[in-house]
């Protein structure tokens, strides 16, 4: 009969991994794939920060999400509402480099956000590796 402590730890770790995958890793991987796609199928333009929406994070701190207006090849102006919150108020009127899909200018990202996406992806992979390593170590210890 398996050790009940081991079973409890295994179930808890699996739930934690699934929860973490659902929230963090999926979002990081999706953003990473989108970034890779846009890097190879994009035009680059300069946008202007027009405004920012404000939200409170889990700690009650304010997070600012800039709204950027940018021109595309078709002469139209589009708005990009970022999903990467900043702790400082963005400079309204400041210039930002924007990457957008050639055939679909609404599909865009901030060029500087690429590094945050990559770091988020790497962090997610490190956490998953840590969780799996400890799960294997725990299973071997309790044999």
Backbone as numpy.savetxt, mean C-alpha at the origin, in Angstrom:
# Nx Ny Nz CAx CAy CAz Cx Cy Cz
-2.09 -38.22 20.37 -2.94 -37.04 20.37 -2.05 -35.79 20.37
-2.33 -34.82 19.49 -1.47 -33.64 19.44 -1.59 -32.81 20.71
-0.50 -32.17 21.02 -0.45 -31.29 22.17 -1.45 -30.15 21.96
-2.32 -29.89 22.95 -3.35 -28.87 22.79 -2.74 -27.47 22.68
-1.59 -27.25 23.34 -0.91 -25.97 23.25 -0.41 -25.74 21.83
0.14 -26.79 21.21 0.62 -26.69 19.84 -0.55 -26.41 18.90
-1.65 -27.12 19.09 -2.82 -26.92 18.24 -3.36 -25.49 18.38
-3.43 -25.00 19.60 -3.89 -23.64 19.84 -2.97 -22.63 19.14
-1.63 -22.84 19.26 -0.68 -21.93 18.63 -0.76 -22.00 17.11
-0.94 -23.19 16.58 -1.06 -23.34 15.12 -2.29 -22.62 14.60
-3.43 -22.83 15.25 -4.67 -22.19 14.81 -4.54 -20.67 14.95
-3.99 -20.20 16.04 -3.81 -18.76 16.24 -2.90 -18.15 15.19
-1.81 -18.85 14.89 -0.87 -18.34 13.90 -1.50 -18.33 12.51
-2.25 -19.35 12.18 -2.91 -19.41 10.87 -3.93 -18.28 10.74
-4.70 -18.04 11.80 -5.66 -16.93 11.78 -4.94 -15.60 11.61
-3.83 -15.42 12.31 -3.04 -14.19 12.21 -2.50 -14.01 10.80
-1.99 -15.08 10.22 -1.44 -14.99 8.86 -2.56 -14.64 7.86
-3.70 -15.30 7.98 -4.82 -15.02 7.06 -5.28 -13.58 7.23
-5.42 -13.11 8.45 -5.84 -11.73 8.71 -4.83 -10.76 8.12
-3.54 -11.01 8.38 -2.49 -10.13 7.88 -2.46 -10.14 6.35
-2.58 -11.34 5.76 -2.59 -11.43 4.30 -3.73 -10.63 3.71
-4.88 -10.76 4.32 -6.07 -10.08 3.79 -5.91 -8.57 3.83
-5.40 -8.05 4.92 -5.33 -6.60 5.07 -4.11 -5.98 4.41
-2.96 -6.49 4.73 -1.73 -5.80 4.38 -1.09 -6.31 3.11
-0.84 -7.58 3.06 -0.07 -8.13 1.95 -0.84 -8.01 0.65
-2.12 -8.31 0.67 -2.90 -8.22 -0.56 -2.86 -6.80 -1.11
-3.01 -5.82 -0.24 -2.97 -4.43 -0.67 -1.58 -4.07 -1.20
-0.55 -4.52 -0.50 0.82 -4.22 -0.93 1.14 -4.87 -2.27
0.73 -6.12 -2.45 1.00 -6.83 -3.71 0.22 -6.17 -4.84
-1.03 -5.84 -4.60 -1.85 -5.19 -5.61 -1.23 -3.86 -6.03
-0.80 -3.07 -5.07 -0.17 -1.79 -5.38 1.16 -1.98 -6.11
1.92 -3.00 -5.72 3.20 -3.29 -6.35 3.00 -3.69 -7.81
2.03 -4.57 -8.08 1.75 -4.99 -9.46 1.26 -3.80 -10.28
0.40 -2.99 -9.71 -0.10 -1.80 -10.40 1.04 -0.85 -10.73
1.97 -0.68 -9.78 3.11 0.20 -9.99 3.99 -0.31 -11.12
4.25 -1.63 -11.14 5.06 -2.22 -12.21 4.39 -2.01 -13.56
3.08 -2.24 -13.60 2.33 -2.06 -14.85 2.42 -0.61 -15.32
2.17 0.33 -14.42 2.17 1.74 -14.81 3.57 2.21 -15.24
4.60 1.66 -14.60 5.97 2.06 -14.98 6.26 1.69 -16.44
5.66 0.61 -16.94 5.95 0.18 -18.30 4.91 0.66 -19.32
3.76 1.14 -18.87 2.68 1.57 -19.76 2.19 2.97 -19.42
3.08 3.85 -19.04 2.60 5.13 -18.53 3.20 6.33 -19.24
2.53 7.43 -19.05 3.06 8.75 -19.37 3.30 9.44 -18.04
4.20 10.39 -18.05 4.53 11.13 -16.83 4.10 12.58 -17.05
3.47 13.14 -16.03 3.06 14.53 -16.08 3.24 15.14 -14.70
3.13 16.44 -14.63 3.21 17.13 -13.34 1.79 17.52 -12.92
1.46 17.17 -11.69 0.17 17.53 -11.13 0.34 18.57 -10.05
-0.78 19.10 -9.59 -0.78 20.12 -8.55 -1.69 19.65 -7.41
-1.21 19.77 -6.17 -2.01 19.42 -5.00 -3.10 20.48 -4.86
-4.35 20.03 -5.00 -5.49 20.96 -4.94 -6.11 21.03 -3.54
-6.14 19.91 -2.86 -6.75 19.86 -1.52 -6.28 18.58 -0.85
-6.84 18.32 0.32 -6.53 17.08 1.03 -7.72 16.70 1.90
-8.00 15.40 1.93 -9.01 14.91 2.86 -8.28 14.50 4.14
-8.97 14.60 5.25 -8.37 14.31 6.55 -9.11 13.14 7.18
-8.34 12.21 7.74 -8.93 11.07 8.45 -8.09 10.80 9.69
-8.71 10.17 10.67 -8.00 9.79 11.88 -7.55 8.35 11.76
-6.30 8.08 12.15 -5.82 6.70 12.11 -6.19 6.01 13.42
-5.73 4.78 13.61 -6.08 3.99 14.79 -5.62 4.63 16.09
-4.56 5.45 16.02 -4.04 6.11 17.21 -4.70 7.46 17.47
-5.61 7.87 16.59 -6.27 9.16 16.74 -5.49 10.30 16.12
-4.40 9.99 15.42 -3.61 11.02 14.74 -4.24 11.34 13.40
-4.09 12.59 12.99 -4.62 13.00 11.69 -3.73 12.51 10.57
-4.36 12.02 9.51 -3.66 11.62 8.29 -4.26 12.43 7.15
-3.39 13.02 6.33 -3.83 13.85 5.22 -3.63 13.08 3.91
-4.68 13.04 3.10 -4.65 12.34 1.82 -4.80 13.39 0.71
-3.68 13.73 0.06 -3.73 14.79 -0.95 -4.61 14.42 -2.15
-5.26 15.42 -2.70 -6.00 15.30 -3.95 -5.22 16.09 -4.99
-4.81 15.41 -6.05 -3.92 16.01 -7.05 -4.65 16.12 -8.38
-4.56 17.28 -8.98 -5.11 17.50 -10.32 -3.96 17.44 -11.31
-4.14 16.67 -12.39 -3.07 16.54 -13.38 -3.66 16.52 -14.79
-2.92 17.10 -15.75 -3.37 17.06 -17.14 -2.89 15.77 -17.82
-3.69 15.26 -18.74 -3.32 14.05 -19.49 -3.12 14.40 -20.95
-2.71 13.42 -21.73 -2.42 13.61 -23.15 -3.63 14.11 -23.94
-4.84 13.80 -23.46 -6.05 14.18 -24.18 -6.50 15.61 -23.88
-5.74 16.34 -23.08 -6.06 17.72 -22.75 -7.00 17.86 -21.56
-7.54 16.77 -21.09 -8.44 16.79 -19.93 -7.62 16.86 -18.63
-8.25 17.40 -17.60 -7.64 17.38 -16.27 -8.36 16.34 -15.43
-7.57 15.56 -14.69 -8.09 14.48 -13.86 -7.67 14.71 -12.42
-8.43 14.13 -11.50 -8.08 14.20 -10.08 -7.64 12.83 -9.59
-6.60 12.83 -8.81 -6.09 11.62 -8.19 -6.21 11.79 -6.68
-7.05 10.96 -6.06 -7.17 10.95 -4.60 -6.24 9.87 -4.10
-5.20 10.25 -3.41 -4.19 9.28 -2.98 -4.70 8.43 -1.83
-4.16 7.23 -1.72 -4.52 6.35 -0.61 -3.36 6.21 0.37
-2.35 7.04 0.20 -1.21 7.05 1.12 -1.31 8.32 1.95
-1.63 8.14 3.23 -1.81 9.29 4.12 -0.49 9.85 4.60
-0.46 11.14 4.77 0.72 11.85 5.28 0.40 12.41 6.66
1.42 12.52 7.50 1.18 13.09 8.83 1.25 14.61 8.80
1.88 15.17 7.78 1.97 16.63 7.64 0.97 17.09 6.60
0.49 18.31 6.77 -0.42 18.90 5.80 0.31 19.05 4.47
-0.27 18.53 3.39 0.41 18.68 2.09 0.37 20.13 1.64
1.39 20.55 0.94 1.46 21.92 0.44 0.49 22.13 -0.70
-0.63 22.80 -0.42 -1.61 23.08 -1.46 -0.92 23.96 -2.52
-1.04 23.53 -3.78 -0.41 24.25 -4.87 0.97 23.72 -5.25
1.48 22.79 -4.46 2.80 22.24 -4.78 2.71 21.25 -5.95
3.82 21.10 -6.67 3.87 20.22 -7.83 4.25 18.80 -7.42
3.64 17.83 -8.10 3.87 16.42 -7.83 3.96 15.68 -9.16
4.93 14.77 -9.28 5.04 13.96 -10.50 4.01 12.83 -10.44
3.25 12.68 -11.53 2.17 11.68 -11.60 2.44 10.75 -12.79
2.27 9.46 -12.56 2.33 8.46 -13.63 0.90 8.04 -13.92
0.50 8.05 -15.21 -0.85 7.60 -15.55 -0.80 6.69 -16.77
-1.76 5.79 -16.86 -1.84 4.83 -17.95 -2.18 5.56 -19.24
-1.46 5.23 -20.32 -1.64 5.92 -21.60 -3.07 5.84 -22.12
-3.67 4.68 -22.07 -5.03 4.52 -22.58 -6.13 4.82 -21.59
-5.76 4.99 -20.32 -6.74 5.22 -19.27 -6.16 6.20 -18.26
-6.25 7.50 -18.54 -5.60 8.49 -17.66 -6.12 8.53 -16.23
-7.28 7.93 -15.96 -7.80 7.90 -14.59 -7.00 6.92 -13.72
-6.31 5.98 -14.33 -5.47 5.02 -13.61 -4.10 5.66 -13.40
-3.89 6.22 -12.23 -2.67 7.00 -11.97 -2.16 6.78 -10.55
-0.88 7.06 -10.37 -0.27 7.05 -9.04 0.73 8.20 -8.95
1.04 8.58 -7.73 2.09 9.58 -7.51 3.42 8.86 -7.66
4.33 9.46 -8.39 5.63 8.82 -8.63 6.39 8.60 -7.33
6.31 9.50 -6.38 7.04 9.34 -5.12 6.43 8.24 -4.26
5.17 7.88 -4.51 4.52 6.81 -3.76 5.05 5.44 -4.10
5.81 5.34 -5.18 6.37 4.06 -5.60 7.26 3.48 -4.51
8.08 4.31 -3.90 9.00 3.82 -2.88 8.25 3.33 -1.64
7.17 4.01 -1.30 6.36 3.56 -0.17 5.69 2.24 -0.47
5.27 2.05 -1.71 4.65 0.77 -2.11 5.67 -0.36 -2.00
6.88 -0.11 -2.51 7.92 -1.14 -2.46 8.27 -1.46 -1.01
8.43 -0.44 -0.17 8.74 -0.69 1.24 7.61 -1.44 1.94
6.38 -1.10 1.64 5.24 -1.82 2.21 5.22 -3.28 1.80
5.53 -3.53 0.54 5.59 -4.90 0.02 6.71 -5.68 0.72
7.89 -5.09 0.83 9.01 -5.77 1.49 8.73 -6.02 2.97
8.12 -5.05 3.64 7.77 -5.22 5.04 6.77 -6.37 5.21
5.77 -6.41 4.32 4.77 -7.48 4.39 5.41 -8.85 4.21
6.32 -8.96 3.27 7.00 -10.23 3.04 7.87 -10.64 4.24
8.51 -9.65 4.88 9.33 -9.93 6.06 8.47 -10.45 7.20
7.31 -9.84 7.42 6.42 -10.28 8.50 5.91 -11.69 8.24
5.52 -11.98 7.01 5.04 -13.32 6.69 6.16 -14.34 6.89
7.36 -14.02 6.45 8.50 -14.92 6.64 8.74 -15.18 8.12
8.68 -14.14 8.94 8.85 -14.27 10.38 7.78 -15.18 10.98
6.53 -14.97 10.58 5.44 -15.79 11.12 5.60 -17.26 10.72
5.92 -17.52 9.48 6.08 -18.90 9.02 7.27 -19.56 9.71
8.38 -18.83 9.83 9.57 -19.36 10.52 9.23 -19.76 11.95
8.54 -18.90 12.67 8.18 -19.20 14.06 7.18 -20.34 14.15
6.28 -20.45 13.19 5.34 -21.57 13.17 6.08 -22.89 12.99
7.03 -22.93 12.07 7.82 -24.13 11.84 8.66 -24.46 13.07
9.27 -23.46 13.64 10.10 -23.64 14.84 9.26 -24.20 16.00
8.05 -23.67 16.17 7.16 -24.12 17.22 6.73 -25.57 16.99
6.43 -25.90 15.74 6.01 -27.26 15.43 7.13 -28.25 15.69
8.36 -27.91 15.37 9.51 -28.79 15.60 9.78 -28.93 17.10
9.63 -27.84 17.84 9.88 -27.84 19.28 8.91 -28.75 20.01
7.66 -28.79 19.55 6.62 -29.56 20.24 6.48 -30.98 19.74
7.39 -31.46 18.92 7.32 -32.84 18.45 7.80 -33.81 19.49
